[in-house]
Amino acid sequence: MTTANNTAEHEVILGLGAKKRLSFMFETTQQYKQVWILNDDDGCVMLTNEDDDCVPVWPTREFAQAWATGEWQGCTPKAIPMQDWINRWTPGLEQDDLLIAVFPTEDDDGTILFPDEFDTQLKMTKKKY
């Protein structure tokens, strides 16, 4: 259930710059030990940033769901346990030459990272955004 406080906090976080959202992403991921993606009938949603294909990721179900509009309206959020991400997703994304769009918003593509950079950040202790 969404409360006015949760909605206000959600809006504040969405309004943060990409760098602060990146910190929020890793802090939240370390706390809950999961990464959120969007899935459709064909699998994980992808987006193109300049010439690179990226897998967008979010810190919570709510942020992923909020991005599921327009052409992604039929997509559903899916949690990937952090250890599965590190053990399976990182090598798979590297093999497929895919990048990660960390915490994109409607107005910002987020921070684009290589899978190994994302993996390194997942394993580091972060300060509060």
CSV table of N, CA and C in Angstrom, one decimal:
chain,number,residue,atom,x,y,z
A,1,MET,N,0.8,-1.2,0.0
A,1,MET,CA,0.0,0.0,0.0
A,1,MET,C,0.9,1.2,0.0
A,2,THR,N,0.6,2.2,-0.8
A,2,THR,CA,1.3,3.4,-0.9
A,2,THR,C,0.7,4.5,0.0
A,3,THR,N,1.5,5.1,0.8
A,3,THR,CA,1.1,6.2,1.6
A,3,THR,C,1.6,7.5,1.1
A,4,ALA,N,1.0,8.6,1.6
A,4,ALA,CA,1.5,9.9,1.1
A,4,ALA,C,3.0,10.1,1.4
A,5,ASN,N,3.5,9.6,2.5
A,5,ASN,CA,4.9,9.7,2.8
A,5,ASN,C,5.7,8.9,1.9
A,6,ASN,N,5.3,7.7,1.5
A,6,ASN,CA,6.1,6.9,0.6
A,6,ASN,C,6.1,7.6,-0.8
A,7,THR,N,5.0,8.1,-1.2
A,7,THR,CA,4.9,8.8,-2.5
A,7,THR,C,5.8,10.0,-2.5
A,8,ALA,N,5.8,10.8,-1.4
A,8,ALA,CA,6.6,12.0,-1.4
A,8,ALA,C,8.1,11.6,-1.4
A,9,GLU,N,8.5,10.6,-0.6
A,9,GLU,CA,9.9,10.1,-0.6
A,9,GLU,C,10.3,9.6,-2.0
A,10,HIS,N,9.3,8.8,-2.6
A,10,HIS,CA,9.6,8.3,-4.0
A,10,HIS,C,9.9,9.4,-5.0
A,11,GLU,N,9.1,10.5,-4.9
A,11,GLU,CA,9.3,11.6,-5.8
A,11,GLU,C,10.6,12.3,-5.5
A,12,VAL,N,11.0,12.5,-4.2
A,12,VAL,CA,12.3,13.1,-3.9
A,12,VAL,C,13.4,12.3,-4.5
A,13,ILE,N,13.4,10.9,-4.3
A,13,ILE,CA,14.4,10.1,-4.8
A,13,ILE,C,14.5,10.1,-6.3
A,14,LEU,N,13.3,10.1,-7.0
A,14,LEU,CA,13.3,10.2,-8.5
A,14,LEU,C,13.9,11.6,-8.9
A,15,GLY,N,13.8,12.6,-8.1
A,15,GLY,CA,14.3,13.9,-8.5
A,15,GLY,C,15.8,14.1,-8.2
A,16,LEU,N,16.4,13.1,-7.5
A,16,LEU,CA,17.9,13.2,-7.3
A,16,LEU,C,18.6,13.0,-8.6
A,17,GLY,N,19.8,13.6,-8.7
A,17,GLY,CA,20.6,13.4,-9.9
A,17,GLY,C,21.1,11.9,-10.0
A,18,ALA,N,21.6,11.6,-11.2
A,18,ALA,CA,22.0,10.2,-11.5
A,18,ALA,C,23.0,9.7,-10.5
A,19,LYS,N,23.9,10.5,-10.1
A,19,LYS,CA,25.0,10.1,-9.2
A,19,LYS,C,24.4,9.7,-7.8
A,20,LYS,N,23.5,10.5,-7.3
A,20,LYS,CA,22.9,10.2,-6.0
A,20,LYS,C,21.9,9.0,-6.1
A,21,ARG,N,21.2,8.9,-7.3
A,21,ARG,CA,20.4,7.7,-7.4
A,21,ARG,C,21.2,6.5,-7.5
A,22,LEU,N,22.4,6.6,-8.1
A,22,LEU,CA,23.4,5.5,-8.2
A,22,LEU,C,23.7,5.0,-6.7
A,23,SER,N,24.1,5.9,-5.9
A,23,SER,CA,24.4,5.6,-4.5
A,23,SER,C,23.2,5.0,-3.8
A,24,PHE,N,22.0,5.6,-4.0
A,24,PHE,CA,20.8,5.0,-3.4
A,24,PHE,C,20.5,3.6,-3.9
A,25,MET,N,20.8,3.4,-5.2
A,25,MET,CA,20.6,2.0,-5.8
A,25,MET,C,21.5,1.0,-5.0
A,26,PHE,N,22.8,1.3,-4.9
A,26,PHE,CA,23.7,0.3,-4.3
A,26,PHE,C,23.4,0.2,-2.8
A,27,GLU,N,23.1,1.2,-2.1
A,27,GLU,CA,22.7,1.1,-0.7
A,27,GLU,C,21.5,0.2,-0.5
A,28,THR,N,20.5,0.5,-1.3
A,28,THR,CA,19.2,-0.3,-1.2
A,28,THR,C,19.5,-1.8,-1.6
A,29,THR,N,20.2,-2.0,-2.6
A,29,THR,CA,20.5,-3.3,-3.1
A,29,THR,C,21.3,-4.1,-2.0
A,30,GLN,N,22.2,-3.5,-1.4
A,30,GLN,CA,23.0,-4.1,-0.3
A,30,GLN,C,22.0,-4.4,0.9
A,31,GLN,N,21.1,-3.6,1.1
A,31,GLN,CA,20.2,-3.8,2.3
A,31,GLN,C,19.2,-4.9,2.0
A,32,TYR,N,18.7,-5.0,0.8
A,32,TYR,CA,17.6,-6.0,0.5
A,32,TYR,C,18.2,-7.2,-0.3
A,33,LYS,N,19.4,-7.1,-0.7
A,33,LYS,CA,20.1,-8.2,-1.4
A,33,LYS,C,19.4,-8.6,-2.7
A,34,GLN,N,18.9,-7.6,-3.5
A,34,GLN,CA,18.2,-7.9,-4.7
A,34,GLN,C,18.3,-6.7,-5.7
A,35,VAL,N,18.3,-7.0,-7.0
A,35,VAL,CA,18.3,-6.1,-8.0
A,35,VAL,C,16.9,-6.3,-8.8
A,36,TRP,N,16.3,-5.2,-9.1
A,36,TRP,CA,15.0,-5.3,-9.8
A,36,TRP,C,15.2,-5.0,-11.3
A,37,ILE,N,14.5,-5.8,-12.2
A,37,ILE,CA,14.5,-5.6,-13.6
A,37,ILE,C,13.0,-5.6,-14.0
A,38,LEU,N,12.8,-5.3,-15.3
A,38,LEU,CA,11.4,-5.5,-15.9
A,38,LEU,C,11.5,-6.6,-16.9
A,39,ASN,N,10.5,-7.4,-16.8
A,39,ASN,CA,10.3,-8.5,-17.8
A,39,ASN,C,9.1,-8.3,-18.6
A,40,ASP,N,9.2,-8.8,-19.9
A,40,ASP,CA,8.0,-8.9,-20.7
A,40,ASP,C,7.9,-10.4,-21.2
A,41,ASP,N,7.1,-10.6,-22.2
A,41,ASP,CA,6.9,-12.0,-22.7
A,41,ASP,C,8.2,-12.6,-23.3
A,42,ASP,N,9.1,-11.7,-23.7
A,42,ASP,CA,10.4,-12.1,-24.3
A,42,ASP,C,11.5,-12.2,-23.4
A,43,GLY,N,11.3,-11.8,-22.1
A,43,GLY,CA,12.4,-11.8,-21.1
A,43,GLY,C,12.7,-10.4,-20.6
A,44,CYS,N,13.9,-10.2,-20.3
A,44,CYS,CA,14.3,-8.9,-19.7
A,44,CYS,C,14.2,-7.7,-20.7
A,45,VAL,N,13.6,-6.6,-20.2
A,45,VAL,CA,13.5,-5.4,-21.0
A,45,VAL,C,14.9,-4.9,-21.3
A,46,MET,N,15.1,-4.4,-22.5
A,46,MET,CA,16.4,-3.8,-22.8
A,46,MET,C,16.1,-2.4,-23.4
A,47,LEU,N,17.1,-1.5,-23.3
A,47,LEU,CA,17.0,-0.2,-23.9
A,47,LEU,C,18.3,0.1,-24.6
A,48,THR,N,18.2,1.1,-25.5
A,48,THR,CA,19.4,1.5,-26.2
A,48,THR,C,19.8,2.8,-25.8
A,49,ASN,N,21.1,3.0,-25.4
A,49,ASN,CA,21.7,4.3,-25.0
A,49,ASN,C,22.8,4.6,-26.0
A,50,GLU,N,22.6,5.6,-26.8
A,50,GLU,CA,23.5,5.8,-27.9
A,50,GLU,C,23.7,4.6,-28.8
A,51,ASP,N,24.8,3.9,-28.8
A,51,ASP,CA,24.9,2.7,-29.6
A,51,ASP,C,25.0,1.4,-28.8
A,52,ASP,N,24.7,1.5,-27.5
A,52,ASP,CA,24.9,0.4,-26.6
A,52,ASP,C,23.5,-0.1,-26.2
A,53,ASP,N,23.4,-1.4,-26.1
A,53,ASP,CA,22.2,-2.1,-25.5
A,53,ASP,C,22.5,-2.2,-24.0
A,54,CYS,N,21.4,-1.9,-23.3
A,54,CYS,CA,21.5,-1.9,-21.8
A,54,CYS,C,20.4,-2.6,-21.2
A,55,VAL,N,20.6,-3.2,-20.0
A,55,VAL,CA,19.6,-3.8,-19.2
A,55,VAL,C,19.4,-2.7,-18.1
A,56,PRO,N,18.1,-2.2,-18.0
A,56,PRO,CA,17.9,-1.2,-16.9
A,56,PRO,C,17.6,-2.0,-15.6
A,57,VAL,N,18.1,-1.4,-14.5
A,57,VAL,CA,17.9,-2.0,-13.2
A,57,VAL,C,17.4,-0.9,-12.2
A,58,TRP,N,16.7,-1.3,-11.2
A,58,TRP,CA,16.2,-0.4,-10.2
A,58,TRP,C,16.4,-1.0,-8.8
A,59,PRO,N,16.3,-0.2,-7.7
A,59,PRO,CA,16.6,-0.6,-6.4
A,59,PRO,C,15.3,-1.3,-5.7
A,60,THR,N,14.1,-1.0,-6.2
A,60,THR,CA,12.9,-1.6,-5.6
A,60,THR,C,11.9,-1.9,-6.7
A,61,ARG,N,10.9,-2.7,-6.3
A,61,ARG,CA,9.8,-3.0,-7.2
A,61,ARG,C,9.1,-1.7,-7.6
A,62,GLU,N,8.8,-0.8,-6.7
A,62,GLU,CA,8.1,0.4,-6.9
A,62,GLU,C,8.7,1.2,-8.0
A,63,PHE,N,10.0,1.4,-7.9
A,63,PHE,CA,10.7,2.2,-9.0
A,63,PHE,C,10.7,1.5,-10.3
A,64,ALA,N,10.9,0.2,-10.3
A,64,ALA,CA,10.8,-0.5,-11.6
A,64,ALA,C,9.4,-0.4,-12.2
A,65,GLN,N,8.4,-0.6,-11.4
A,65,GLN,CA,7.0,-0.5,-11.8
A,65,GLN,C,6.7,0.8,-12.3
A,66,ALA,N,7.2,1.9,-11.7
A,66,ALA,CA,6.9,3.3,-12.1
A,66,ALA,C,7.4,3.5,-13.5
A,67,TRP,N,8.5,2.8,-13.9
A,67,TRP,CA,9.1,3.0,-15.3
A,67,TRP,C,8.3,2.2,-16.3
A,68,ALA,N,7.4,1.3,-15.9
A,68,ALA,CA,6.7,0.4,-16.8
A,68,ALA,C,5.5,1.1,-17.4
A,69,THR,N,5.8,2.1,-18.3
A,69,THR,CA,4.7,2.9,-18.9
A,69,THR,C,5.0,2.9,-20.4
A,70,GLY,N,4.0,3.4,-21.2
A,70,GLY,CA,4.2,3.5,-22.6
A,70,GLY,C,4.4,2.1,-23.2
A,71,GLU,N,5.5,2.0,-24.0
A,71,GLU,CA,5.7,0.7,-24.7
A,71,GLU,C,6.1,-0.4,-23.7
A,72,TRP,N,6.4,-0.1,-22.4
A,72,TRP,CA,6.8,-1.1,-21.4
A,72,TRP,C,5.6,-1.3,-20.4
A,73,GLN,N,4.5,-0.8,-20.8
A,73,GLN,CA,3.3,-0.9,-19.9
A,73,GLN,C,3.0,-2.3,-19.5
A,74,GLY,N,3.1,-3.3,-20.3
A,74,GLY,CA,2.8,-4.7,-20.0
A,74,GLY,C,3.9,-5.4,-19.2
A,75,CYS,N,5.0,-4.8,-18.9
A,75,CYS,CA,6.1,-5.4,-18.2
A,75,CYS,C,5.9,-5.5,-16.7
A,76,THR,N,6.5,-6.5,-16.2
A,76,THR,CA,6.3,-6.8,-14.7
A,76,THR,C,7.7,-6.7,-14.1
A,77,PRO,N,7.8,-6.1,-12.9
A,77,PRO,CA,9.1,-6.1,-12.1
A,77,PRO,C,9.4,-7.5,-11.7
A,78,LYS,N,10.7,-7.8,-11.7
A,78,LYS,CA,11.2,-9.1,-11.2
A,78,LYS,C,12.5,-8.9,-10.4
A,79,ALA,N,12.5,-9.5,-9.2
A,79,ALA,CA,13.6,-9.3,-8.3
A,79,ALA,C,14.7,-10.4,-8.7
A,80,ILE,N,15.9,-10.0,-8.8
A,80,ILE,CA,17.0,-11.0,-9.0
A,80,ILE,C,17.8,-10.9,-7.7
A,81,PRO,N,17.9,-12.0,-7.0
A,81,PRO,CA,18.8,-12.1,-5.8
A,81,PRO,C,20.2,-11.6,-6.1
A,82,MET,N,20.8,-10.9,-5.2
A,82,MET,CA,22.1,-10.3,-5.5
A,82,MET,C,23.2,-11.4,-5.9
A,83,GLN,N,23.2,-12.5,-5.2
A,83,GLN,CA,24.1,-13.5,-5.5
A,83,GLN,C,23.9,-14.1,-6.9
A,84,ASP,N,22.6,-14.3,-7.3
A,84,ASP,CA,22.3,-14.7,-8.7
A,84,ASP,C,22.8,-13.7,-9.7
A,85,TRP,N,22.7,-12.4,-9.3
A,85,TRP,CA,23.1,-11.4,-10.2
A,85,TRP,C,24.6,-11.5,-10.4
A,86,ILE,N,25.4,-11.6,-9.3
A,86,ILE,CA,26.8,-11.6,-9.4
A,86,ILE,C,27.3,-12.9,-10.1
A,87,ASN,N,26.7,-14.0,-9.7
A,87,ASN,CA,27.2,-15.3,-10.3
A,87,ASN,C,26.7,-15.6,-11.7
A,88,ARG,N,25.5,-15.2,-12.1
A,88,ARG,CA,25.0,-15.5,-13.4
A,88,ARG,C,24.8,-14.4,-14.3
A,89,TRP,N,24.2,-13.3,-13.8
A,89,TRP,CA,23.9,-12.2,-14.7
A,89,TRP,C,25.2,-11.4,-15.2
A,90,THR,N,26.1,-11.1,-14.2
A,90,THR,CA,27.3,-10.4,-14.6
A,90,THR,C,28.0,-11.1,-15.8
A,91,PRO,N,28.3,-12.4,-15.6
A,91,PRO,CA,29.0,-13.1,-16.7
A,91,PRO,C,28.2,-13.2,-18.0
A,92,GLY,N,26.9,-13.3,-17.9
A,92,GLY,CA,26.0,-13.4,-19.1
A,92,GLY,C,26.0,-12.1,-19.8
A,93,LEU,N,25.9,-11.0,-19.0
A,93,LEU,CA,25.8,-9.6,-19.7
A,93,LEU,C,27.2,-9.3,-20.3
A,94,GLU,N,28.3,-9.7,-19.7
A,94,GLU,CA,29.6,-9.5,-20.3
A,94,GLU,C,29.7,-10.3,-21.6
A,95,GLN,N,29.3,-11.5,-21.6
A,95,GLN,CA,29.4,-12.4,-22.7
A,95,GLN,C,28.5,-11.8,-23.9
A,96,ASP,N,27.4,-11.2,-23.6
A,96,ASP,CA,26.5,-10.7,-24.6
A,96,ASP,C,26.8,-9.2,-24.9
A,97,ASP,N,27.9,-8.7,-24.4
A,97,ASP,CA,28.3,-7.3,-24.6
A,97,ASP,C,27.2,-6.3,-24.3
A,98,LEU,N,26.5,-6.5,-23.2
A,98,LEU,CA,25.5,-5.6,-22.7
A,98,LEU,C,26.0,-4.8,-21.6
A,99,LEU,N,25.4,-3.6,-21.5
A,99,LEU,CA,25.7,-2.7,-20.4
A,99,LEU,C,24.5,-2.6,-19.4
A,100,ILE,N,24.7,-1.9,-18.3
A,100,ILE,CA,23.6,-1.8,-17.3
A,100,ILE,C,23.3,-0.3,-17.2
A,101,ALA,N,22.0,0.0,-17.3
A,101,ALA,CA,21.5,1.4,-17.1
A,101,ALA,C,20.9,1.4,-15.7
A,102,VAL,N,21.7,2.0,-14.8
A,102,VAL,CA,21.3,1.9,-13.3
A,102,VAL,C,20.3,3.0,-13.0
A,103,PHE,N,19.2,2.6,-12.5
A,103,PHE,CA,18.1,3.5,-12.0
A,103,PHE,C,17.7,4.6,-13.0
A,104,PRO,N,17.3,4.2,-14.2
A,104,PRO,CA,16.8,5.2,-15.1
A,104,PRO,C,15.5,5.8,-14.6
A,105,THR,N,15.2,7.0,-15.0
A,105,THR,CA,13.9,7.6,-14.7
A,105,THR,C,13.3,8.1,-16.0
A,106,GLU,N,12.1,8.6,-15.9
A,106,GLU,CA,11.5,9.2,-17.1
A,106,GLU,C,12.3,10.2,-17.8
A,107,ASP,N,13.0,11.0,-17.0
A,107,ASP,CA,13.8,12.1,-17.6
A,107,ASP,C,15.3,11.9,-17.7
A,108,ASP,N,15.8,10.7,-17.3
A,108,ASP,CA,17.2,10.5,-17.2
A,108,ASP,C,17.5,9.0,-17.5
A,109,ASP,N,18.5,8.7,-18.3
A,109,ASP,CA,18.8,7.3,-18.6
A,109,ASP,C,19.5,6.6,-17.5
A,110,GLY,N,19.8,7.3,-16.4
A,110,GLY,CA,20.6,6.7,-15.3
A,110,GLY,C,22.0,6.7,-15.6
A,111,THR,N,22.8,5.9,-14.8
A,111,THR,CA,24.2,5.8,-15.0
A,111,THR,C,24.5,4.5,-15.7
A,112,ILE,N,25.2,4.6,-16.8
A,112,ILE,CA,25.6,3.4,-17.6
A,112,ILE,C,26.9,2.8,-17.1
A,113,LEU,N,26.8,1.6,-16.8
A,113,LEU,CA,28.0,0.9,-16.3
A,113,LEU,C,28.2,-0.4,-17.0
A,114,PHE,N,29.5,-0.8,-17.1
A,114,PHE,CA,29.8,-2.2,-17.6
A,114,PHE,C,29.4,-3.2,-16.5
A,115,PRO,N,29.1,-4.4,-16.8
A,115,PRO,CA,28.7,-5.4,-15.8
A,115,PRO,C,29.7,-5.6,-14.7
A,116,ASP,N,31.0,-5.6,-15.0
A,116,ASP,CA,32.0,-5.7,-14.0
A,116,ASP,C,32.0,-4.5,-13.0
A,117,GLU,N,31.8,-3.3,-13.6
A,117,GLU,CA,31.8,-2.1,-12.7
A,117,GLU,C,30.6,-2.2,-11.8
A,118,PHE,N,29.4,-2.6,-12.3
A,118,PHE,CA,28.2,-2.8,-11.5
A,118,PHE,C,28.5,-3.8,-10.4
A,119,ASP,N,29.1,-4.9,-10.8
A,119,ASP,CA,29.4,-6.0,-9.8
A,119,ASP,C,30.3,-5.5,-8.7
A,120,THR,N,31.3,-4.7,-9.0
A,120,THR,CA,32.2,-4.2,-8.0
A,120,THR,C,31.5,-3.3,-7.1
A,121,GLN,N,30.6,-2.4,-7.6
A,121,GLN,CA,29.8,-1.5,-6.7
A,121,GLN,C,28.9,-2.3,-5.8
A,122,LEU,N,28.3,-3.4,-6.3
A,122,LEU,CA,27.4,-4.2,-5.5
A,122,LEU,C,28.1,-4.7,-4.3
A,123,LYS,N,29.3,-5.0,-4.4
A,123,LYS,CA,30.1,-5.6,-3.3
A,123,LYS,C,30.7,-4.6,-2.3
A,124,MET,N,30.6,-3.3,-2.7
A,124,MET,CA,31.2,-2.3,-1.8
A,124,MET,C,30.2,-1.8,-0.8
A,125,THR,N,30.7,-1.3,0.3
A,125,THR,CA,29.8,-0.7,1.3
A,125,THR,C,29.6,0.8,0.8
A,126,LYS,N,28.4,1.2,0.8
A,126,LYS,CA,28.1,2.6,0.4
A,126,LYS,C,27.6,3.4,1.5
A,127,LYS,N,27.9,4.7,1.4
A,127,LYS,CA,27.4,5.7,2.3
A,127,LYS,C,26.0,6.1,1.9
A,128,LYS,N,25.2,6.7,2.8
A,128,LYS,CA,23.8,7.1,2.5
A,128,LYS,C,23.9,8.1,1.4
A,129,TYR,N,23.0,8.0,0.4
A,129,TYR,CA,22.9,8.9,-0.7
A,129,TYR,C,22.7,10.3,-0.3
